PDB file of C-alpha atoms in Angstrom:
ATOM      1  CA  UNK H   1     -31.871  -6.768  96.029  1.00  0.00           C
ATOM      2  CA  UNK H   2     -33.739  -4.103  98.066  1.00  0.00           C
ATOM      3  CA  UNK H   3     -37.121  -4.719  99.954  1.00  0.00           C
ATOM      4  CA  UNK H   4     -38.845  -1.481 100.503  1.00  0.00           C
ATOM      5  CA  UNK H   5     -40.615  -1.778 104.106  1.00  0.00           C
ATOM      6  CA  UNK H   6     -43.686   0.400 104.237  1.00  0.00           C
ATOM      7  CA  UNK H   7     -42.564   1.914 108.134  1.00  0.00           C
ATOM      8  CA  UNK H   8     -39.535   3.244 109.373  1.00  0.00           C
ATOM      9  CA  UNK H   9     -36.596   0.414 110.251  1.00  0.00           C
ATOM     10  CA  UNK H  10     -34.034   2.621 111.609  1.00  0.00           C
ATOM     11  CA  UNK H  11     -34.492   6.319 112.636  1.00  0.00           C
ATOM     12  CA  UNK H  12     -33.973   8.121 108.979  1.00  0.00           C
ATOM     13  CA  UNK H  13     -30.222   9.016 108.242  1.00  0.00           C
ATOM     14  CA  UNK H  14     -29.002   5.689 110.071  1.00  0.00           C
ATOM     15  CA  UNK H  15     -28.012   2.666 108.764  1.00  0.00           C
ATOM     16  CA  UNK H  16     -26.222  -0.510 109.605  1.00  0.00           C
ATOM     17  CA  UNK H  17     -24.122  -2.597 107.284  1.00  0.00           C
ATOM     18  CA  UNK H  18     -23.488  -6.352 108.303  1.00  0.00           C
ATOM     19  CA  UNK H  19     -20.824  -7.789 106.487  1.00  0.00           C
ATOM     20  CA  UNK H  20     -21.189 -11.265 108.199  1.00  0.00           C
ATOM     21  CA  UNK H  21     -22.892 -13.138 110.908  1.00  0.00           C
ATOM     22  CA  UNK H  22     -20.771 -11.896 113.437  1.00  0.00           C
ATOM     23  CA  UNK H  23     -21.473  -8.337 112.652  1.00  0.00           C
ATOM     24  CA  UNK H  24     -25.326  -8.682 112.919  1.00  0.00           C
ATOM     25  CA  UNK H  25     -24.939 -10.532 116.533  1.00  0.00           C
ATOM     26  CA  UNK H  26     -22.247  -7.941 117.307  1.00  0.00           C
ATOM     27  CA  UNK H  27     -23.535  -6.178 120.584  1.00  0.00           C
ATOM     28  CA  UNK H  28     -22.919  -2.218 118.622  1.00  0.00           C
ATOM     29  CA  UNK H  29     -25.088  -3.512 115.550  1.00  0.00           C
ATOM     30  CA  UNK H  30     -27.074  -6.374 116.776  1.00  0.00           C
ATOM     31  CA  UNK H  31     -29.905  -7.015 114.362  1.00  0.00           C
ATOM     32  CA  UNK H  32     -32.074 -10.364 115.001  1.00  0.00           C
ATOM     33  CA  UNK H  33     -33.346  -9.553 111.388  1.00  0.00           C
ATOM     34  CA  UNK H  34     -29.900 -10.157 109.525  1.00  0.00           C
ATOM     35  CA  UNK H  35     -29.597 -13.059 111.944  1.00  0.00           C
ATOM     36  CA  UNK H  36     -32.454 -14.419 110.208  1.00  0.00           C
ATOM     37  CA  UNK H  37     -31.454 -13.606 106.983  1.00  0.00           C
ATOM     38  CA  UNK H  38     -27.908 -15.045 107.436  1.00  0.00           C
ATOM     39  CA  UNK H  39     -30.068 -18.221 108.175  1.00  0.00           C
ATOM     40  CA  UNK H  40     -29.545 -18.602 104.653  1.00  0.00           C
ATOM     41  CA  UNK H  41     -26.451 -19.644 103.241  1.00  0.00           C
ATOM     42  CA  UNK H  42     -26.135 -17.910  99.969  1.00  0.00           C
ATOM     43  CA  UNK H  43     -26.493 -14.439 102.106  1.00  0.00           C
ATOM     44  CA  UNK H  44     -23.512 -12.455 101.821  1.00  0.00           C
ATOM     45  CA  UNK H  45     -24.297  -9.065 103.168  1.00  0.00           C
ATOM     46  CA  UNK H  46     -27.391  -7.278 104.942  1.00  0.00           C
ATOM     47  CA  UNK H  47     -27.811  -3.752 104.748  1.00  0.00           C
ATOM     48  CA  UNK H  48     -30.652  -1.858 106.987  1.00  0.00           C
ATOM     49  CA  UNK H  49     -31.704   1.482 106.281  1.00  0.00           C
ATOM     50  CA  UNK H  50     -34.565   3.858 107.110  1.00  0.00           C
ATOM     51  CA  UNK H  51     -37.601   1.850 105.142  1.00  0.00           C
ATOM     52  CA  UNK H  52     -35.732  -0.771 103.380  1.00  0.00           C
ATOM     53  CA  UNK H  53     -32.961  -3.900 103.507  1.00  0.00           C
ATOM     54  CA  UNK H  54     -30.915  -4.980 101.051  1.00  0.00           C
ATOM     55  CA  UNK H  55     -29.675  -8.220 100.739  1.00  0.00           C
ATOM     56  CA  UNK H  56     -26.192  -9.018  98.858  1.00  0.00           C
ATOM     57  CA  UNK H  57     -26.220 -12.650  97.430  1.00  0.00           C
ATOM     58  CA  UNK H  58     -23.166 -14.948  96.377  1.00  0.00           C
ATOM     59  CA  UNK H  59     -22.608 -15.382  93.261  1.00  0.00           C
ATOM     60  CA  UNK H  60     -23.261 -18.680  92.874  1.00  0.00           C
ATOM     61  CA  UNK H  61     -27.201 -18.135  93.602  1.00  0.00           C
ATOM     62  CA  UNK H  62     -29.653 -16.964  91.129  1.00  0.00           C
ATOM     63  CA  UNK H  63     -32.343 -14.611  92.371  1.00  0.00           C
ATOM     64  CA  UNK H  64     -35.136 -16.332  90.756  1.00  0.00           C
ATOM     65  CA  UNK H  65     -34.316 -19.241  92.892  1.00  0.00           C
ATOM     66  CA  UNK H  66     -34.403 -17.355  96.359  1.00  0.00           C
ATOM     67  CA  UNK H  67     -36.709 -14.236  95.742  1.00  0.00           C
ATOM     68  CA  UNK H  68     -39.833 -15.520  97.078  1.00  0.00           C
ATOM     69  CA  UNK H  69     -38.328 -16.928 100.298  1.00  0.00           C
ATOM     70  CA  UNK H  70     -36.561 -13.747 100.853  1.00  0.00           C
ATOM     71  CA  UNK H  71     -39.574 -11.820 100.756  1.00  0.00           C
ATOM     72  CA  UNK H  72     -41.423 -14.050 102.560  1.00  0.00           C
ATOM     73  CA  UNK H  73     -38.906 -14.079 105.612  1.00  0.00           C
ATOM     74  CA  UNK H  74     -38.479 -10.378 105.433  1.00  0.00           C
ATOM     75  CA  UNK H  75     -42.658  -9.923 105.609  1.00  0.00           C
ATOM     76  CA  UNK H  76     -43.111 -12.763 108.740  1.00  0.00           C
ATOM     77  CA  UNK H  77     -40.294 -10.754 110.219  1.00  0.00           C
ATOM     78  CA  UNK H  78     -42.055  -7.612 109.821  1.00  0.00           C
ATOM     79  CA  UNK H  79     -45.129  -8.796 110.868  1.00  0.00           C
ATOM     80  CA  UNK H  80     -44.136 -10.722 114.181  1.00  0.00           C
ATOM     81  CA  UNK H  81     -43.416  -7.497 115.605  1.00  0.00           C
ATOM     82  CA  UNK H  82     -39.725  -8.510 116.628  1.00  0.00           C
ATOM     83  CA  UNK H  83     -37.158  -5.873 116.548  1.00  0.00           C
ATOM     84  CA  UNK H  84     -35.109  -4.999 113.658  1.00  0.00           C
ATOM     85  CA  UNK H  85     -32.219  -4.041 116.423  1.00  0.00           C
ATOM     86  CA  UNK H  86     -31.560  -4.890 119.825  1.00  0.00           C
ATOM     87  CA  UNK H  87     -32.257  -2.171 122.048  1.00  0.00           C
ATOM     88  CA  UNK H  88     -28.802  -1.893 122.998  1.00  0.00           C
ATOM     89  CA  UNK H  89     -27.581  -1.537 119.462  1.00  0.00           C
ATOM     90  CA  UNK H  90     -30.536   1.589 118.945  1.00  0.00           C
ATOM     91  CA  UNK H  91     -28.690   2.995 121.812  1.00  0.00           C
ATOM     92  CA  UNK H  92     -25.573   2.870 121.076  1.00  0.00           C
ATOM     93  CA  UNK H  93     -26.262   4.418 117.346  1.00  0.00           C
ATOM     94  CA  UNK H  94     -28.211   7.223 118.935  1.00  0.00           C
ATOM     95  CA  UNK H  95     -25.479   8.118 121.564  1.00  0.00           C
ATOM     96  CA  UNK H  96     -22.735   8.062 118.537  1.00  0.00           C
ATOM     97  CA  UNK H  97     -24.906  10.363 116.433  1.00  0.00           C
ATOM     98  CA  UNK H  98     -25.772  13.037 119.236  1.00  0.00           C
ATOM     99  CA  UNK H  99     -21.598  12.736 120.289  1.00  0.00           C
ATOM    100  CA  UNK H 100     -21.086  14.340 117.071  1.00  0.00           C
ATOM    101  CA  UNK H 101     -19.819  18.488 117.101  1.00  0.00           C
ATOM    102  CA  UNK H 102     -19.845  19.496 113.174  1.00  0.00           C
ATOM    103  CA  UNK H 103     -17.802  22.184 111.610  1.00  0.00           C
ATOM    104  CA  UNK H 104     -19.693  24.622 109.182  1.00  0.00           C
ATOM    105  CA  UNK H 105     -18.066  22.616 106.596  1.00  0.00           C
ATOM    106  CA  UNK H 106     -19.038  19.445 107.464  1.00  0.00           C
ATOM    107  CA  UNK H 107     -22.481  20.417 107.946  1.00  0.00           C
ATOM    108  CA  UNK H 108     -22.602  22.064 104.004  1.00  0.00           C
ATOM    109  CA  UNK H 109     -21.189  18.656 102.829  1.00  0.00           C
ATOM    110  CA  UNK H 110     -23.750  16.616 104.933  1.00  0.00           C
ATOM    111  CA  UNK H 111     -26.617  18.928 103.352  1.00  0.00           C
ATOM    112  CA  UNK H 112     -25.524  18.316  99.867  1.00  0.00           C
ATOM    113  CA  UNK H 113     -25.058  14.525 100.308  1.00  0.00           C
ATOM    114  CA  UNK H 114     -28.438  14.363 102.001  1.00  0.00           C
ATOM    115  CA  UNK H 115     -30.218  16.518  99.637  1.00  0.00           C
ATOM    116  CA  UNK H 116     -28.837  15.228  96.166  1.00  0.00           C
ATOM    117  CA  UNK H 117     -26.866  12.258  96.746  1.00  0.00           C
ATOM    118  CA  UNK H 118     -28.534   9.817  99.354  1.00  0.00           C
ATOM    119  CA  UNK H 119     -32.172   9.914  97.740  1.00  0.00           C
ATOM    120  CA  UNK H 120     -30.378   8.673  94.173  1.00  0.00           C
ATOM    121  CA  UNK H 121     -27.920   5.753  96.140  1.00  0.00           C
ATOM    122  CA  UNK H 122     -30.980   4.659  98.252  1.00  0.00           C
ATOM    123  CA  UNK H 123     -32.808   4.011  94.959  1.00  0.00           C
ATOM    124  CA  UNK H 124     -30.268   1.568  94.135  1.00  0.00           C
ATOM    125  CA  UNK H 125     -30.878  -0.251  97.437  1.00  0.00           C
ATOM    126  CA  UNK H 126     -27.367   0.920  98.488  1.00  0.00           C
ATOM    127  CA  UNK H 127     -26.084   4.262 101.291  1.00  0.00           C
ATOM    128  CA  UNK H 128     -23.508   6.793 101.418  1.00  0.00           C
ATOM    129  CA  UNK H 129     -22.352   7.926 104.622  1.00  0.00           C
ATOM    130  CA  UNK H 130     -20.269  10.618 105.685  1.00  0.00           C
ATOM    131  CA  UNK H 131     -17.089   9.529 107.581  1.00  0.00           C
ATOM    132  CA  UNK H 132     -14.562  12.131 107.888  1.00  0.00           C
ATOM    133  CA  UNK H 133     -13.337  15.443 106.640  1.00  0.00           C
ATOM    134  CA  UNK H 134      -9.889  16.724 106.961  1.00  0.00           C
ATOM    135  CA  UNK H 135      -9.769  20.600 106.907  1.00  0.00           C
ATOM    136  CA  UNK H 136      -6.190  20.481 105.727  1.00  0.00           C
ATOM    137  CA  UNK H 137      -6.267  18.381 102.628  1.00  0.00           C
ATOM    138  CA  UNK H 138      -9.581  18.602 102.092  1.00  0.00           C
ATOM    139  CA  UNK H 139     -10.162  15.413 101.405  1.00  0.00           C
ATOM    140  CA  UNK H 140     -13.695  13.841 101.913  1.00  0.00           C
ATOM    141  CA  UNK H 141     -14.245  10.272 103.037  1.00  0.00           C
ATOM    142  CA  UNK H 142     -17.033   8.589 102.625  1.00  0.00           C
ATOM    143  CA  UNK H 143     -18.527   4.720 103.521  1.00  0.00           C
ATOM    144  CA  UNK H 144     -20.556   2.819 100.790  1.00  0.00           C
ATOM    145  CA  UNK H 145     -22.782   0.256 101.999  1.00  0.00           C
ATOM    146  CA  UNK H 146     -25.292  -1.876 100.697  1.00  0.00           C
ATOM    147  CA  UNK H 147     -25.651  -2.460  96.939  1.00  0.00           C
ATOM    148  CA  UNK H 148     -23.135   0.400  96.757  1.00  0.00           C
ATOM    149  CA  UNK H 149     -20.373  -1.756  98.792  1.00  0.00           C
ATOM    150  CA  UNK H 150     -17.855  -3.564  96.164  1.00  0.00           C
ATOM    151  CA  UNK H 151     -20.706  -2.281  92.966  1.00  0.00           C
ATOM    152  CA  UNK H 152     -18.085  -2.131  90.233  1.00  0.00           C
ATOM    153  CA  UNK H 153     -19.479   1.506  89.235  1.00  0.00           C
ATOM    154  CA  UNK H 154     -19.088   2.472  92.742  1.00  0.00           C
ATOM    155  CA  UNK H 155     -15.634   4.422  91.972  1.00  0.00           C
ATOM    156  CA  UNK H 156     -17.098   6.272  88.661  1.00  0.00           C
ATOM    157  CA  UNK H 157     -19.937   7.421  90.847  1.00  0.00           C
ATOM    158  CA  UNK H 158     -18.040   8.401  93.496  1.00  0.00           C
ATOM    159  CA  UNK H 159     -15.365  10.539  91.348  1.00  0.00           C
ATOM    160  CA  UNK H 160     -17.424  11.464  88.597  1.00  0.00           C
ATOM    161  CA  UNK H 161     -20.477  12.173  90.444  1.00  0.00           C
ATOM    162  CA  UNK H 162     -20.037  12.633  93.855  1.00  0.00           C
ATOM    163  CA  UNK H 163     -16.413  14.224  93.663  1.00  0.00           C
ATOM    164  CA  UNK H 164     -17.627  16.713  91.027  1.00  0.00           C
ATOM    165  CA  UNK H 165     -20.760  17.694  92.766  1.00  0.00           C
ATOM    166  CA  UNK H 166     -19.268  18.421  96.144  1.00  0.00           C
ATOM    167  CA  UNK H 167     -16.125  20.114  94.647  1.00  0.00           C
ATOM    168  CA  UNK H 168     -18.398  22.904  92.999  1.00  0.00           C
ATOM    169  CA  UNK H 169     -21.057  23.497  96.237  1.00  0.00           C
ATOM    170  CA  UNK H 170     -18.785  23.167  98.689  1.00  0.00           C
ATOM    171  CA  UNK H 171     -15.258  25.280  97.751  1.00  0.00           C
ATOM    172  CA  UNK H 172     -13.574  23.728 100.855  1.00  0.00           C
ATOM    173  CA  UNK H 173     -13.538  19.967  99.145  1.00  0.00           C
ATOM    174  CA  UNK H 174     -10.864  19.092  97.193  1.00  0.00           C
ATOM    175  CA  UNK H 175     -10.857  15.137  96.759  1.00  0.00           C
ATOM    176  CA  UNK H 176     -13.718  12.452  97.761  1.00  0.00           C
ATOM    177  CA  UNK H 177     -12.251   8.942  98.602  1.00  0.00           C
ATOM    178  CA  UNK H 178     -14.013   5.711  99.577  1.00  0.00           C
ATOM    179  CA  UNK H 179     -13.636   4.942 103.385  1.00  0.00           C
ATOM    180  CA  UNK H 180     -12.161   0.819 103.110  1.00  0.00           C
ATOM    181  CA  UNK H 181     -14.543  -1.684 104.628  1.00  0.00           C
TER     182      UNK H 181
END
């Protein structure tokens, strides 16, 4: 379930995917908000992007049972002024972004993803992140996060939609694969 917030949670283009409570407290991704959400035993995954939080629940729980409490927790948390990420986690992410030196092909791939793919994926509470490009084989690896992680239709979207788009718009791209999570 995607919960939209009316302000920036993390810098645009940055996202954090927490598959477990231990990831939410790790030094490089520490998120007090994710830790609080994992306080619910039915929470399976927490994904935080620019202006939304996606919560994935275990199958045994129905959204009707937990939606109100989840909305209230997020609202109270945002109203409290607590940080979404610890300062150390935000600095680690900032350093990683600034350390990247992209080739012209990677710049083109990222531009296509940013303009055509990410907006559609984010509307569904997910995110897609560029992981790597192998110049010699033409293979692009993408990380599917949020509601896209484990989604049955994500493979079809990846192959039929994203691969088709990238191979047409960036001739160096030959194949698109999902990065293992």
